[in-house]
Amino acid sequence: MGVEEARLLGHNIINYILDLGKDIAYSAISFKYIASTDELIPIAIIIHPTDNIFKDLSINIISRMLNEAKGYIYGSSNDAGILLPINNSFDLYNKIATIIPQIIKQLLNKDVKPMIIGYDTEVL
């Protein structure tokens, strides 16, 4: 899923889109695709909420949450999201199964089970 399309189009990034609920505008797991070895390498997870949910949180809560997840905030003003770099396959599994649900619980007070609902490809 996605690999064949990336290979045919000459793209080297595959984003598997996650469903994290209606309060998250976009979320995806990005992989680097190496056509010569037909290999996928996880890069990062992006979580982009519909509204700036960070404005109501203290900087201490945000810092603690991102420090525990080893993540970053990107964007500015009213348009910001979370970027979670991925180091290896175990880190990928841990972030999908544990870290993402914890982040959504802290930000939105909702329980989620991340599910892949689609993909897109691009060139980087």
C-alpha atoms as one frame of an Amber mdcrd trajectory, in Angstrom:
protein
   0.000   0.000   0.000   1.704   3.169  -1.168   4.998   1.526  -2.081   3.934
   0.635  -5.627   2.616   4.153  -6.218   5.802   5.739  -4.834   7.922   3.471
  -7.027   5.910   4.266 -10.183   5.840   8.032  -9.554   9.463   8.261  -8.437
   8.452   9.531  -4.990  10.586   8.872  -1.932   8.230   9.767   0.937   5.120
   7.811   1.926   2.772   9.314   4.510   0.355   6.859   6.109  -2.578   8.971
   7.307  -3.875   8.306  10.827  -7.385   8.742  12.175  -7.126  10.329  15.629
 -10.636  11.769  15.807 -12.419  14.873  14.572 -10.312  17.270  16.675  -7.139
  16.354  14.774  -7.102  17.920  11.296  -4.185  15.830  10.007  -1.978  13.124
  11.398   0.416  10.818   9.573   3.420   8.552   9.905   6.066   9.486   7.344
   8.451   6.943   5.867  11.435   7.396   3.586  11.178   4.986   0.658  14.439
   3.742  -0.864  13.578   2.303  -4.279  16.954   0.635  -4.868  16.504  -1.620
  -1.827  12.679  -1.455  -1.682  12.999  -0.363   1.951  10.796   1.823   4.169
  12.495   3.768   6.956  10.274   5.526   9.528  10.997   9.254   9.841   8.397
  10.986  12.010   4.796  11.277  13.131   2.897  14.529  12.696  -0.166  15.491
  14.736  -1.945  18.662  13.621  -5.040  19.660  15.641  -7.988  21.539  14.152
  -7.596  24.419  16.627  -4.659  25.788  18.554  -5.174  23.591  21.599  -1.829
  24.677  23.021  -3.059  28.180  23.878  -4.989  26.903  26.912  -2.100  24.835
  28.306   0.753  26.063  30.452   4.247  25.921  29.001   5.210  23.499  31.809
   2.584  20.956  30.723   3.558  21.290  27.067   7.281  21.011  27.859   6.794
  17.939  30.050   4.591  16.236  27.466   7.029  16.888  24.610  10.037  15.944
  26.722   8.447  12.572  27.600   7.537  11.965  23.950  10.865  13.335  22.655
   8.877  15.566  20.315   8.641  19.138  19.093   6.024  21.793  18.432   6.053
  23.259  14.939   4.199  26.218  13.484   3.323  29.547  15.006   0.509  31.568
  16.476  -2.841  29.833  15.891  -1.485  27.104  13.622   0.728  24.649  15.484
   1.196  20.902  15.710   3.399  18.186  17.154   6.281  16.423  15.408   7.549
  13.137  16.852  10.811  11.902  15.274  11.149   8.111  14.997  14.468   6.409
  15.699  13.709   2.754  14.875  10.919   0.179  14.524  10.497  -0.250  18.287
  10.253   3.523  18.703   7.600   3.602  15.946   5.520   0.927  17.680   5.880
   2.640  21.074   4.783   6.002  19.707   1.749   4.556  17.903   0.619   2.278
  20.743   1.489   4.424  23.758   2.724   7.972  23.121   0.054   9.173  20.656
  -2.854   8.029  22.874  -1.169   9.721  25.878  -0.731  12.987  23.973  -4.357
  13.024  22.773  -5.543  12.204  26.303  -3.518  15.121  27.735  -4.519  17.586
  25.012  -8.154  16.659  24.397  -9.062  14.372  27.314 -10.129  11.695  24.806
  -9.124   8.081  24.296  -7.938   7.157  20.801  -6.651   4.085  19.021  -4.632
   5.291  16.014  -5.735   3.681  12.746  -4.265   4.063   9.266  -7.000   5.274
   6.923  -5.044   6.146   3.788  -1.754   7.338   2.372  -0.142   9.878   0.103
   3.271  10.055  -1.515   5.623  12.927  -2.237   9.148  13.799  -3.310  11.602
  15.259  -0.859
